[in-house]
Amino acid sequence: RHTRFRGVTGVQTCALPICFPVTIAHIAEIKSAIGDAIVKGYDSIKEAARTNGKGFNFELDLKAVGVMTEASNLTGSPYTSYINSPALRSFVNPHLRSVFNIIPVSTGSVSFPKGNIPVGEGSFGKQSEGSSKPQLDYDVTVVNKVLQFIAGYVKVSRQMVDDLPFLNAYLQQSLIEDFQRAEDTYYLNDLAASATAGSSSGANTAEKFVDYVAQLGALNWNANLILTTHQGWANVMKTLPTNGSYSVPGGITIDPQGNVRIMGIPVIPHSLVTASKAYVLDTTKFAIAQQSGLAVRSTEFDQDDFVKNLITFRCEARCDLMSFQPTACLYGAI
């Protein structure tokens, strides 16, 4: 049937079998009636749920209660602790920059005089009455050296630098370390190329070192450093006397920390020395000329770094080894 009722705007006709006036008061009445039905029917709903074998909160149970573990109870990853590592890499010690004097120069072209060997012709002698004095002359060579850059660089994303707090310092340390390793190799090769060849009939490494010091002394150079491999250093440490009256060889001292000296000259192991070789040096006859100091610089404007959010780290120095007297280095087998 059709029902007539008075609505908000007057009398209206509803085409539905039952029709309600749409007012705020009626909506409130409907909400109240639904609430009353739930409150009054709570016990019957609860009882019906129990009859079916489940508690009233069955729909809220997600899983069975159990022991909490990361595998079953943790969503995401656990917290991570950050610890600074004291040993990200190994470092060579000593570098030759700490062995030779460094001389700053203003330009990349360096010249220095070097006395020839032999130094010249003629010699002093006794003058007999009325005779001429002996005459001498000396030969000198001016050595010209053009310094070159020893350089290298690395590119890294800004995200990596931002997200790894240790990376900035690590990159600088590593670039300087690898620069000095390359520099050491260049200088060791230069020394070996023009050094005095070692000659010894010694039966062991310690005896050879004594012979090399004596050989350099015979050339009127004063050895103040023996640079060798770690195996060469160990050979001296393991040298034993052959009888009760012979402690091989004389003049060797070894302290409790393993520091070895031969006639007061330190024996220093170096990982970049060629296997089975040693350098016996008068270090005062060599120096490093340096036009630009060793430095690490960074920029984000190299090539397309700015567009790609990259940073370029560069390490370099313009320098080279000056051998004022190449024969002041002896290079021999151990």
Coordinates of C-alpha atoms in Angstrom, one line a residue, residues 42 49 54-65:
Y42 CA 24.6 -9.8 24.2
A49 CA 29.1 -18.6 20.1
K54 CA 34.5 -20.8 20.3
G55 CA 34.8 -18.0 22.7
F56 CA 33.0 -14.7 22.1
N57 CA 36.3 -13.2 20.9
F58 CA 37.0 -15.9 18.4
E59 CA 37.0 -13.6 15.4
L60 CA 39.8 -11.5 17.0
D61 CA 42.2 -14.5 17.6
L62 CA 44.9 -14.3 14.8
K63 CA 47.2 -17.2 15.9
A64 CA 47.9 -19.5 18.8
V65 CA 49.8 -18.1 21.7

